[in-house]
PDB file of C-alpha atoms in Angstrom:
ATOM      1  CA  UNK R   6      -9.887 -28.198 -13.778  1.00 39.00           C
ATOM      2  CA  UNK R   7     -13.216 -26.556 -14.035  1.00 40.00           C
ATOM      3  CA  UNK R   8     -14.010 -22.974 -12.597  1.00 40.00           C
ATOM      4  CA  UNK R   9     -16.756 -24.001 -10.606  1.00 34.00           C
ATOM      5  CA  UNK R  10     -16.586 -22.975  -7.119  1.00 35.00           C
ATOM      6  CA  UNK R  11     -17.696 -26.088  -4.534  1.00 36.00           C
ATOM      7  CA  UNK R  12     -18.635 -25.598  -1.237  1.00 38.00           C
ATOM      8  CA  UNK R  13     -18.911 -29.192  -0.091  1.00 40.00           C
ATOM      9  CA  UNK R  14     -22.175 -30.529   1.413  1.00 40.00           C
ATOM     10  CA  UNK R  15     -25.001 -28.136   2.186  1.00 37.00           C
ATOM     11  CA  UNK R  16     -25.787 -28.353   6.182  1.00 38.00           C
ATOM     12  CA  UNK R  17     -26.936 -25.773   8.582  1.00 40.00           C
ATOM     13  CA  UNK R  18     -25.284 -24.965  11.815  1.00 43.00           C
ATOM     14  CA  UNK R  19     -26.275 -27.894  12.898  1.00 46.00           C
ATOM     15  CA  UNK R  20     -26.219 -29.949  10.208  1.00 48.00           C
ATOM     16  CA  UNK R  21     -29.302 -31.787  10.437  1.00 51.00           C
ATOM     17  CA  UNK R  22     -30.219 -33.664   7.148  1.00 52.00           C
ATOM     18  CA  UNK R  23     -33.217 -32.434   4.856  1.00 52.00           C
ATOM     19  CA  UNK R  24     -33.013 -28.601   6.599  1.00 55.00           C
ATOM     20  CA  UNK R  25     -32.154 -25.513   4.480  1.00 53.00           C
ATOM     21  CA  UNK R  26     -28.566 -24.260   3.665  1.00 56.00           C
ATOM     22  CA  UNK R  27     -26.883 -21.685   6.065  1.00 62.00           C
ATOM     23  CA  UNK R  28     -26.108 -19.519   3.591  1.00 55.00           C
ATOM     24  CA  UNK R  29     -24.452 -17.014   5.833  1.00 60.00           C
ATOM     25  CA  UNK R  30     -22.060 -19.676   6.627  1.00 59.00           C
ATOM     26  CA  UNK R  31     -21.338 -20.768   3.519  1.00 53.00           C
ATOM     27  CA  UNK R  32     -20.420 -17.149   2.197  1.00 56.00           C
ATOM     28  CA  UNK R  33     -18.896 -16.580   5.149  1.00 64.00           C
ATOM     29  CA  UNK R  34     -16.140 -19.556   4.479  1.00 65.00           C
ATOM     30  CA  UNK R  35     -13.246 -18.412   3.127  1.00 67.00           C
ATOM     31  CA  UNK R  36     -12.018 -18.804  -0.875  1.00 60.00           C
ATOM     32  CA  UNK R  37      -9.244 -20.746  -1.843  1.00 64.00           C
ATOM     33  CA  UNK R  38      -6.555 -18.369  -3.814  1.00 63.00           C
ATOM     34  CA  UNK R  39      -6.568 -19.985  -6.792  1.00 60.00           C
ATOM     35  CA  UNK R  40     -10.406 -19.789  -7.177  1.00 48.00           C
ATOM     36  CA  UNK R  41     -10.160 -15.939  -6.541  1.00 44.00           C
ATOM     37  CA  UNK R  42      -7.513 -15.020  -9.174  1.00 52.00           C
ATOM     38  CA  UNK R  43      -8.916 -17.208 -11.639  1.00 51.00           C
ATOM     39  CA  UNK R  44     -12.267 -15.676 -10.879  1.00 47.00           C
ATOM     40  CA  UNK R  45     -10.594 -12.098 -11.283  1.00 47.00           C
ATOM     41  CA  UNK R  46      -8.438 -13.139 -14.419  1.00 56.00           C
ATOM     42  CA  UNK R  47     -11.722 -14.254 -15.945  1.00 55.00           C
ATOM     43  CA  UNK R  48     -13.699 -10.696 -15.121  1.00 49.00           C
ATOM     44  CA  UNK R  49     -10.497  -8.706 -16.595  1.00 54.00           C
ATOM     45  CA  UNK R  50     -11.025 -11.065 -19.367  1.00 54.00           C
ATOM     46  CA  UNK R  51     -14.766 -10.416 -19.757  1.00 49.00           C
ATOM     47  CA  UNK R  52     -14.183  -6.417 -18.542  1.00 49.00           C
ATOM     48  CA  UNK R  53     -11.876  -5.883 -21.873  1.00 53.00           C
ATOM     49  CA  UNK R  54     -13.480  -7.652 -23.995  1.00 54.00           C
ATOM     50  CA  UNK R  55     -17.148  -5.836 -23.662  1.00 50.00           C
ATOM     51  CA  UNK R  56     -14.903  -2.768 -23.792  1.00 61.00           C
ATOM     52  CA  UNK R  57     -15.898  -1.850 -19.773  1.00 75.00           C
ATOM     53  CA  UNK R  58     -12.523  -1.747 -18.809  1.00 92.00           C
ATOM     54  CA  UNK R  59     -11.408   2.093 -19.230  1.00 95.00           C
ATOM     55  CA  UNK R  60      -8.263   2.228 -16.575  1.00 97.00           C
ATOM     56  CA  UNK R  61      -6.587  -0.707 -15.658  1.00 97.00           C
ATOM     57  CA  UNK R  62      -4.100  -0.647 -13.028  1.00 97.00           C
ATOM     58  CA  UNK R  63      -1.454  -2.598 -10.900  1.00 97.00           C
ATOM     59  CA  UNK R  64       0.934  -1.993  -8.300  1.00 98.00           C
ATOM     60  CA  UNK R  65       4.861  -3.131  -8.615  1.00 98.00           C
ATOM     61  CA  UNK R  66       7.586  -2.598  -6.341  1.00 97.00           C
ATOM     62  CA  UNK R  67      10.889  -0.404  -7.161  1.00 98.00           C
ATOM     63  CA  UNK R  68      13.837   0.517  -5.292  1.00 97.00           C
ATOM     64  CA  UNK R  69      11.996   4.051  -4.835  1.00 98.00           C
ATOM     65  CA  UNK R  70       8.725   1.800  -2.935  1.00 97.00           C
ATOM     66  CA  UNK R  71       5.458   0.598  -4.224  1.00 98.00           C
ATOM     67  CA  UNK R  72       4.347   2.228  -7.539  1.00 98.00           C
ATOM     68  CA  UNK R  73       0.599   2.419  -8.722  1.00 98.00           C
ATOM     69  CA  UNK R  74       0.741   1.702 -12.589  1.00 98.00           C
ATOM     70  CA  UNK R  75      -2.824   2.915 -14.246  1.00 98.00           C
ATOM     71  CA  UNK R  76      -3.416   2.802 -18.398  1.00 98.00           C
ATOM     72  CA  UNK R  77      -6.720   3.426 -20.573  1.00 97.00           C
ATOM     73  CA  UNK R  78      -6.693   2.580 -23.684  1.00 95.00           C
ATOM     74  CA  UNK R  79      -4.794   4.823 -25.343  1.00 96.00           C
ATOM     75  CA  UNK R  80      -1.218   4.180 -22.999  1.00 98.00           C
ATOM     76  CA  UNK R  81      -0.119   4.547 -19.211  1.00 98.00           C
ATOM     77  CA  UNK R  82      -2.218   7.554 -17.695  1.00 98.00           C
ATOM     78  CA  UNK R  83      -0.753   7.374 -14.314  1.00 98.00           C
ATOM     79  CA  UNK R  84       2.124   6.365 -12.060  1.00 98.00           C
ATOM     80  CA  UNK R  85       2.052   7.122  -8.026  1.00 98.00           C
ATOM     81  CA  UNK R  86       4.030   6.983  -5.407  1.00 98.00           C
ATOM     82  CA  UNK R  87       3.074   5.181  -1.647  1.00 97.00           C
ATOM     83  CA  UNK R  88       2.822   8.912  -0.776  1.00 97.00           C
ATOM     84  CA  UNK R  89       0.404  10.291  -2.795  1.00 97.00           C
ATOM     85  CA  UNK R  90      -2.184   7.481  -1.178  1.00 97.00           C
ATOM     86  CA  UNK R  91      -3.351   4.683  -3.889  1.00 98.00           C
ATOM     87  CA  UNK R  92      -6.478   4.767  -3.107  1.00 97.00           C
ATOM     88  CA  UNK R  93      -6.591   7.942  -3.375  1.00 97.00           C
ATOM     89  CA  UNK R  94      -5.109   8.451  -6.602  1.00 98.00           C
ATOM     90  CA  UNK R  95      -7.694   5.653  -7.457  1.00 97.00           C
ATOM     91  CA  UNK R  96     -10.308   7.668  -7.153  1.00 97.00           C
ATOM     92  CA  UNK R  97      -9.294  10.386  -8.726  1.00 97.00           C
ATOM     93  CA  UNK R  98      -9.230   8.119 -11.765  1.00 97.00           C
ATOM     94  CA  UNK R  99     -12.446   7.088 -11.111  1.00 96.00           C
ATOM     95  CA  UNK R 100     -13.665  10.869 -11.471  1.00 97.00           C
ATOM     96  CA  UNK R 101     -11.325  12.656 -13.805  1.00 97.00           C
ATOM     97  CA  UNK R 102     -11.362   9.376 -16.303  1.00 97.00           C
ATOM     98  CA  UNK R 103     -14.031   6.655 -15.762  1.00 96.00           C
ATOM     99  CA  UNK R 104     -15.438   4.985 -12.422  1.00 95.00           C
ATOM    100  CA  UNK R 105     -14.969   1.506 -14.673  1.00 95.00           C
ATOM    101  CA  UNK R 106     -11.615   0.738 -13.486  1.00 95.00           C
ATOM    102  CA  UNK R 107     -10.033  -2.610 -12.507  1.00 95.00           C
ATOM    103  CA  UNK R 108      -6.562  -4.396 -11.355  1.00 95.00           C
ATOM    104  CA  UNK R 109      -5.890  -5.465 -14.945  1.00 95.00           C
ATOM    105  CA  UNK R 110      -2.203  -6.493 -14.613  1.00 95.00           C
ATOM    106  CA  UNK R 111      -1.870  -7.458 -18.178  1.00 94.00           C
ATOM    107  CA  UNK R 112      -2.282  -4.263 -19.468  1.00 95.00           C
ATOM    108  CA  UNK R 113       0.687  -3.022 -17.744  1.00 97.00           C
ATOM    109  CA  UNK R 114       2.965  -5.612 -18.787  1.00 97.00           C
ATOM    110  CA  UNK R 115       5.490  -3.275 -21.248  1.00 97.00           C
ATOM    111  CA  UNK R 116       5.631  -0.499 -18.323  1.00 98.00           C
ATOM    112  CA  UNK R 117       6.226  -2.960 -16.040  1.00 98.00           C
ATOM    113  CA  UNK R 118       8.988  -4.387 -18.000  1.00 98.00           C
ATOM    114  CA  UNK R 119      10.497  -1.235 -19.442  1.00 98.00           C
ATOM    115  CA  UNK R 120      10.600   0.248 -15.628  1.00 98.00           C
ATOM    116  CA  UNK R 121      12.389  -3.352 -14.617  1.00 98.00           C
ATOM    117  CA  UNK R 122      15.034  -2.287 -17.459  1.00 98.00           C
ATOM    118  CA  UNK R 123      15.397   1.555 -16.078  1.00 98.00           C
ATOM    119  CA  UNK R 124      16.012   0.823 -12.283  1.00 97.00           C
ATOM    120  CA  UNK R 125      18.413  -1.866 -13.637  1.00 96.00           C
ATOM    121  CA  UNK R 126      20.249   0.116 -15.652  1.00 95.00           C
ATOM    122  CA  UNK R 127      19.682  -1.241 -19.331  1.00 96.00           C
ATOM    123  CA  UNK R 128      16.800   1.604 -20.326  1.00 97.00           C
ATOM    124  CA  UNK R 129      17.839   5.736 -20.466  1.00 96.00           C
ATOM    125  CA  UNK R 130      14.444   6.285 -21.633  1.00 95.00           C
ATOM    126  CA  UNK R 131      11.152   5.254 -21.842  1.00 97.00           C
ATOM    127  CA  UNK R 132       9.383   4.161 -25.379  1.00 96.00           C
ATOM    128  CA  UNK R 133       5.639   3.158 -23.907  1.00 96.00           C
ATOM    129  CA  UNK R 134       2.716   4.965 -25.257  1.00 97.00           C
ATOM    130  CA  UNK R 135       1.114   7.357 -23.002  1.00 97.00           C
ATOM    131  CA  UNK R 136      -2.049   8.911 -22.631  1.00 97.00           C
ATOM    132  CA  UNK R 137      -1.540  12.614 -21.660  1.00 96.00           C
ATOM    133  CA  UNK R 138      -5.025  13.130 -20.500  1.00 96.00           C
ATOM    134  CA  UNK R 139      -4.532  14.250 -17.324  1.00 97.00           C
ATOM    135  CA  UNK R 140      -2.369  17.319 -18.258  1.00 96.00           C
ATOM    136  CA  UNK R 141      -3.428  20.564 -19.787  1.00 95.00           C
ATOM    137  CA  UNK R 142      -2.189  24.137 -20.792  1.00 96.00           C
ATOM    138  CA  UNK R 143       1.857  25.419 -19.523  1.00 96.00           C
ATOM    139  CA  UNK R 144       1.774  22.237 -17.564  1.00 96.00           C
ATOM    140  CA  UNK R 145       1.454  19.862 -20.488  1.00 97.00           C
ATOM    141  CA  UNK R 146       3.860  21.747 -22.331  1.00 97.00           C
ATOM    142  CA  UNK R 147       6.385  21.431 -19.598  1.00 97.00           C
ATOM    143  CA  UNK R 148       5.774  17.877 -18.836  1.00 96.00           C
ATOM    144  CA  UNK R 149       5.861  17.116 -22.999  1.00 97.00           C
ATOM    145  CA  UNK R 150       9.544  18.694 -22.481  1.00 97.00           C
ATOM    146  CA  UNK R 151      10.908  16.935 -19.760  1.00 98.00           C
ATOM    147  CA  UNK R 152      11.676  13.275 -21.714  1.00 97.00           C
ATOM    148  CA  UNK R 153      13.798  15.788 -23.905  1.00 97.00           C
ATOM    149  CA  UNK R 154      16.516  15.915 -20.906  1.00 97.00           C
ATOM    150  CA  UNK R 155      18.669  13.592 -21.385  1.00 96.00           C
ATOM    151  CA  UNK R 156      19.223  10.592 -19.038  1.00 97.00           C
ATOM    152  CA  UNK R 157      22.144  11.705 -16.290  1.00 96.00           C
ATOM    153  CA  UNK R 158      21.743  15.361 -17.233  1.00 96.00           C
ATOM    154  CA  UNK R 159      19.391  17.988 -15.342  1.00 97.00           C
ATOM    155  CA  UNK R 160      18.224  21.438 -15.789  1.00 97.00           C
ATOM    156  CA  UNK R 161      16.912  23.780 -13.592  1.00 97.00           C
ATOM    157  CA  UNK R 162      13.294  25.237 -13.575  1.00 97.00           C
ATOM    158  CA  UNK R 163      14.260  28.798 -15.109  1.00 97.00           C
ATOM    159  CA  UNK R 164      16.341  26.825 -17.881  1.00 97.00           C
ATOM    160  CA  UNK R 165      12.818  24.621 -18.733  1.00 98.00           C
ATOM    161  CA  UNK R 166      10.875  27.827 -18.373  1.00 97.00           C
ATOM    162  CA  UNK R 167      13.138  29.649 -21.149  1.00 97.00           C
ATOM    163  CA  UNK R 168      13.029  26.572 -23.352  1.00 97.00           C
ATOM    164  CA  UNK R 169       9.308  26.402 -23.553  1.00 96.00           C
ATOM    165  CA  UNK R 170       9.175  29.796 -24.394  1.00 95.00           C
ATOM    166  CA  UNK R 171       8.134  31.743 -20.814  1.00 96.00           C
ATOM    167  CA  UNK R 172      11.245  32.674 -18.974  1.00 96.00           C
ATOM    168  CA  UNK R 173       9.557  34.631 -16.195  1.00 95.00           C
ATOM    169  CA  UNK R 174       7.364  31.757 -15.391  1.00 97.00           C
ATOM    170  CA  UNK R 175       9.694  29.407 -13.460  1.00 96.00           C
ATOM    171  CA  UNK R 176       7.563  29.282 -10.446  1.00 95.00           C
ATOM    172  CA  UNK R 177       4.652  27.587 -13.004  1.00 97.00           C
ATOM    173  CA  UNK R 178       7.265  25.149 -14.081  1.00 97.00           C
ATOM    174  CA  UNK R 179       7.908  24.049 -10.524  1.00 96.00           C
ATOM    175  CA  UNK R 180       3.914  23.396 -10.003  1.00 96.00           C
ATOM    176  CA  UNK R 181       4.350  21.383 -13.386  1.00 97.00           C
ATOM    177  CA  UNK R 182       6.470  18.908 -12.518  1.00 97.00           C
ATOM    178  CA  UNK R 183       5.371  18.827  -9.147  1.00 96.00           C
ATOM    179  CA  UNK R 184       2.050  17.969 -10.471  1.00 96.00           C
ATOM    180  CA  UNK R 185       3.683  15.524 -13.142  1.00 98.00           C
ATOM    181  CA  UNK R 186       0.890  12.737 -13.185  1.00 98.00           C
ATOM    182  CA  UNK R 187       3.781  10.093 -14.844  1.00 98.00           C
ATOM    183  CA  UNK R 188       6.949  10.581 -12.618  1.00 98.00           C
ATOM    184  CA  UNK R 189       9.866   8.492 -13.254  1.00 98.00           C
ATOM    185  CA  UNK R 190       7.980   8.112 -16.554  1.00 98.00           C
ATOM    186  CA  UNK R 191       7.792  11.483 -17.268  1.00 98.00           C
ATOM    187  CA  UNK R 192      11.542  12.615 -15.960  1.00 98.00           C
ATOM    188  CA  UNK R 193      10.592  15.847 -13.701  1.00 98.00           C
ATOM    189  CA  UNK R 194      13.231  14.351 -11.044  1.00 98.00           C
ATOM    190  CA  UNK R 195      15.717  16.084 -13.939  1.00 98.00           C
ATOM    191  CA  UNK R 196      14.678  19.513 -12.667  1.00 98.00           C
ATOM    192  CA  UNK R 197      16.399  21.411  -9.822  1.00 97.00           C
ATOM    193  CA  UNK R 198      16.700  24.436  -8.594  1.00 94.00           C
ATOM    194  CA  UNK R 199      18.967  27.337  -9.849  1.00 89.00           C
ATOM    195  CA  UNK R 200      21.238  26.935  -6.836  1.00 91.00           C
ATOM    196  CA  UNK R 201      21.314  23.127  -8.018  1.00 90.00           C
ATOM    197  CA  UNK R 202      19.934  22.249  -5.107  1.00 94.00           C
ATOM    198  CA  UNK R 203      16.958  19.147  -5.484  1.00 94.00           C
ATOM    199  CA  UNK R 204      14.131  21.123  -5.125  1.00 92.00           C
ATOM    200  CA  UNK R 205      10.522  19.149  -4.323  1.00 91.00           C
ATOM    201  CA  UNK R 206       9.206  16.310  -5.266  1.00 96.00           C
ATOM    202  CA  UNK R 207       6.398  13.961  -5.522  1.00 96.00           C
ATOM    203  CA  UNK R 208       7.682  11.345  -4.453  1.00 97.00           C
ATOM    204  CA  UNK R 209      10.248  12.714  -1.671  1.00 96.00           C
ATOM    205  CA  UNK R 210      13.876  14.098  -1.757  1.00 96.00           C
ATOM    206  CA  UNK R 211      15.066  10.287  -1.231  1.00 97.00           C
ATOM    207  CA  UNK R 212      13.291   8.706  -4.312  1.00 98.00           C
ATOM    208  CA  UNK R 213      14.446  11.772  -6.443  1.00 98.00           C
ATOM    209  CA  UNK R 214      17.865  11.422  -5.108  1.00 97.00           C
ATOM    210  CA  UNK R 215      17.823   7.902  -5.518  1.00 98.00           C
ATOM    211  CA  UNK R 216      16.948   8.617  -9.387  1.00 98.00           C
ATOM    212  CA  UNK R 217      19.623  10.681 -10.073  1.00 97.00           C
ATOM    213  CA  UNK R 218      21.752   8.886  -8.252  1.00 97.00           C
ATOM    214  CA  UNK R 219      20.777   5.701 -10.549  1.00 97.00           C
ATOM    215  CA  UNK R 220      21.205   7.762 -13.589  1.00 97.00           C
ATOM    216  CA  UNK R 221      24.881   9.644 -12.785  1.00 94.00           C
ATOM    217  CA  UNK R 222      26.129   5.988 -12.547  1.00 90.00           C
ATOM    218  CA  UNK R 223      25.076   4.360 -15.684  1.00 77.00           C
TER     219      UNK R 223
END
């Protein structure tokens, strides 16, 4: 099969042999599927390989909802929750990274797959490259930290604070993982509260209770 898009015979609203195309009509017919995702499979195709495509991205659902998946280059930049607003979080991208961004599906194969191991229980951590871009200063330091819990265990924010060398600044640690741009990823659902209590997060109490949950009974 060829990827040449036919839109049968050329006729006007009337169809009256000899007269122009309605071309307004004929755009306005709708594409068959198939001819859409092949047409998209072959612009990721062409994107990457002129080296336009800077963030690719997908979307794939978990037993904590609908997760945006976004990677440059260098590894997985981003993961977001229904919450935070995909489009949204899109366009951040678009400013803090590169406006050329495109559903690229491929890209995200390995966190795709190493995400289907976690939530089924076969992966306590996560061995993906990631590109840290998006984090700077005491918040990249805590967020480098928090893959350093170990799967099933937690610690609270004034514990992270003293192990990254600032015990007085637990209230910064709490903006750190709250601002975590790789969550689930990145485990800041590991953090609670002195009291033990869950504390915020980005995604809601209910996906980070449904984390720990997950991980307690592995």
């Amino acid at each position: 099969m060829n990827d040449t898009i036919t839109t049968g015979p050329m006729m006007t609203g009337g169809g009256a042999p000899g007269q122009e195309p309605d071309i307004a009509a004929l755009l306005a017919r709708p594409a068959e599927p198939d001819v859409l995702d092949r047409l998209h499979r072959r612009l990721q195709e062409a994107a990457a390989g002129e080296g336009l495509l800077d963030v690719a991205y997908t979307v794939v659902d978990t037993p904590v909802g609908s997760l945006l998946l976004a990677a440059t280059e260098r590894g997985l930049v981003r993961v977001a929750y229904d919450v935070e607003d995909h489009d949204k979080v899109l366009q951040t991208l678009s400013v803090k990274i590169s406006p050329r961004i495109l559903r690229a599906p491929r890209r995200l194969d390995l966190a795709r797959r190493e995400l289907d191991e976690y939530f089924e229980g076969r992966r306590t951590g996560f061995d993906l490259p990631l590109d840290l871009s998006l984090s700077s200063g005491f918040r990249r330091l805590v967020q480098l930290h928090l893959p350093e819990i170990a799967y099933g265990r937690t610690e609270t924010y004034k514990d992270v604070a003293t192990i990254v060398g600032n015990p007085k600044a637990v209230r910064a640690v709490g903006t750190a993982c709250a601002t975590n741009p790789l969550p689930v990823v990145v485990p800041c659902h590991r953090v609670l509260r002195t009291d033990g209590s869950l504390g915020g997060y980005v995604g809601g109490l209910q996906a980070k209770t449904t984390l720990l949950e997950l991980e307690r009974a592995a």
